[in-house]
mmCIF file of C-alpha atoms in Angstrom:
data_model
loop_
_atom_site.group_PDB
_atom_site.id
_atom_site.type_symbol
_atom_site.label_atom_id
_atom_site.label_comp_id
_atom_site.label_asym_id
_atom_site.label_seq_id
_atom_site.Cartn_x
_atom_site.Cartn_y
_atom_site.Cartn_z
ATOM 1 C CA UNK R 1 46.948 173.839 158.017
ATOM 2 C CA UNK R 2 45.382 171.546 160.563
ATOM 3 C CA UNK R 3 46.362 169.227 163.366
ATOM 4 C CA UNK R 4 50.138 168.878 163.871
ATOM 5 C CA UNK R 5 50.416 166.804 167.040
ATOM 6 C CA UNK R 6 48.756 165.610 170.253
ATOM 7 C CA UNK R 7 50.884 165.485 173.449
ATOM 8 C CA UNK R 8 50.443 164.859 177.132
ATOM 9 C CA UNK R 9 50.107 168.038 179.242
ATOM 10 C CA UNK R 10 53.484 169.016 180.688
ATOM 11 C CA UNK R 11 51.851 169.707 184.100
ATOM 12 C CA UNK R 12 49.599 166.673 184.745
ATOM 13 C CA UNK R 13 49.496 167.315 188.498
ATOM 14 C CA UNK R 14 47.824 170.674 187.930
ATOM 15 C CA UNK R 15 45.766 169.637 184.873
ATOM 16 C CA UNK R 16 44.898 165.956 185.319
ATOM 17 C CA UNK R 17 43.368 164.290 182.300
ATOM 18 C CA UNK R 18 44.297 167.085 179.899
ATOM 19 C CA UNK R 19 46.285 166.728 176.725
ATOM 20 C CA UNK R 20 47.429 169.318 174.219
ATOM 21 C CA UNK R 21 46.846 169.639 170.482
ATOM 22 C CA UNK R 22 49.097 171.679 168.259
ATOM 23 C CA UNK R 23 47.081 173.187 165.400
ATOM 24 C CA UNK R 24 48.503 175.143 162.447
ATOM 25 C CA UNK R 25 46.385 178.144 161.412
ATOM 26 C CA UNK R 26 47.618 180.653 158.805
ATOM 27 C CA UNK R 27 51.262 179.679 159.410
ATOM 28 C CA UNK R 28 51.125 179.989 163.186
ATOM 29 C CA UNK R 29 50.870 177.153 165.763
ATOM 30 C CA UNK R 30 48.064 177.354 168.292
ATOM 31 C CA UNK R 31 47.853 175.207 171.397
ATOM 32 C CA UNK R 32 44.501 173.656 172.343
ATOM 33 C CA UNK R 33 44.228 172.006 175.757
ATOM 34 C CA UNK R 34 41.494 169.385 175.814
ATOM 35 C CA UNK R 35 39.977 166.510 177.806
ATOM 36 C CA UNK R 36 38.677 163.384 176.135
ATOM 37 C CA UNK R 37 35.920 161.117 177.470
ATOM 38 C CA UNK R 38 34.265 158.079 175.927
ATOM 39 C CA UNK R 39 31.546 160.283 174.470
ATOM 40 C CA UNK R 40 33.143 163.618 173.644
ATOM 41 C CA UNK R 41 36.222 165.846 173.415
ATOM 42 C CA UNK R 42 36.076 169.016 175.526
ATOM 43 C CA UNK R 43 38.190 171.868 174.216
ATOM 44 C CA UNK R 44 39.314 174.190 177.033
ATOM 45 C CA UNK R 45 40.737 177.148 175.148
ATOM 46 C CA UNK R 46 43.053 178.076 172.268
ATOM 47 C CA UNK R 47 46.092 180.272 172.340
ATOM 48 C CA UNK R 48 48.985 181.138 169.973
ATOM 49 C CA UNK R 49 52.392 179.812 170.929
ATOM 50 C CA UNK R 50 55.650 181.385 169.704
ATOM 51 C CA UNK R 51 57.829 178.516 170.844
ATOM 52 C CA UNK R 52 55.767 175.884 169.049
ATOM 53 C CA UNK R 53 55.674 178.052 165.934
ATOM 54 C CA UNK R 54 59.496 178.451 166.003
ATOM 55 C CA UNK R 55 59.923 174.681 166.461
ATOM 56 C CA UNK R 56 57.511 173.993 163.596
ATOM 57 C CA UNK R 57 59.252 176.406 161.235
ATOM 58 C CA UNK R 58 62.690 175.001 162.170
ATOM 59 C CA UNK R 59 61.455 171.433 161.517
ATOM 60 C CA UNK R 60 60.256 172.515 158.100
ATOM 61 C CA UNK R 61 63.561 174.181 157.266
ATOM 62 C CA UNK R 62 62.058 177.640 157.177
ATOM 63 C CA UNK R 63 63.716 180.801 158.470
ATOM 64 C CA UNK R 64 62.170 182.164 161.690
ATOM 65 C CA UNK R 65 61.252 185.457 159.969
ATOM 66 C CA UNK R 66 59.599 183.764 157.007
ATOM 67 C CA UNK R 67 55.866 183.173 157.225
ATOM 68 C CA UNK R 68 54.867 179.954 155.411
ATOM 69 C CA UNK R 69 51.996 180.078 152.953
#
């Protein structure tokens, strides 16, 4: 559980300055858009993501129906 990755936002023209965090919580990947300044990190929202979860499980060699502990 915890932070998996940090990536650039796929739509920078619509969301300038935002990046995305992938966070593993209870075997499921959540996406957290955020903005970072010199003084703070502003979290915009959090949402579950099936595609990221599927990619994570595939990278770990787990079956898509299997929920990791």
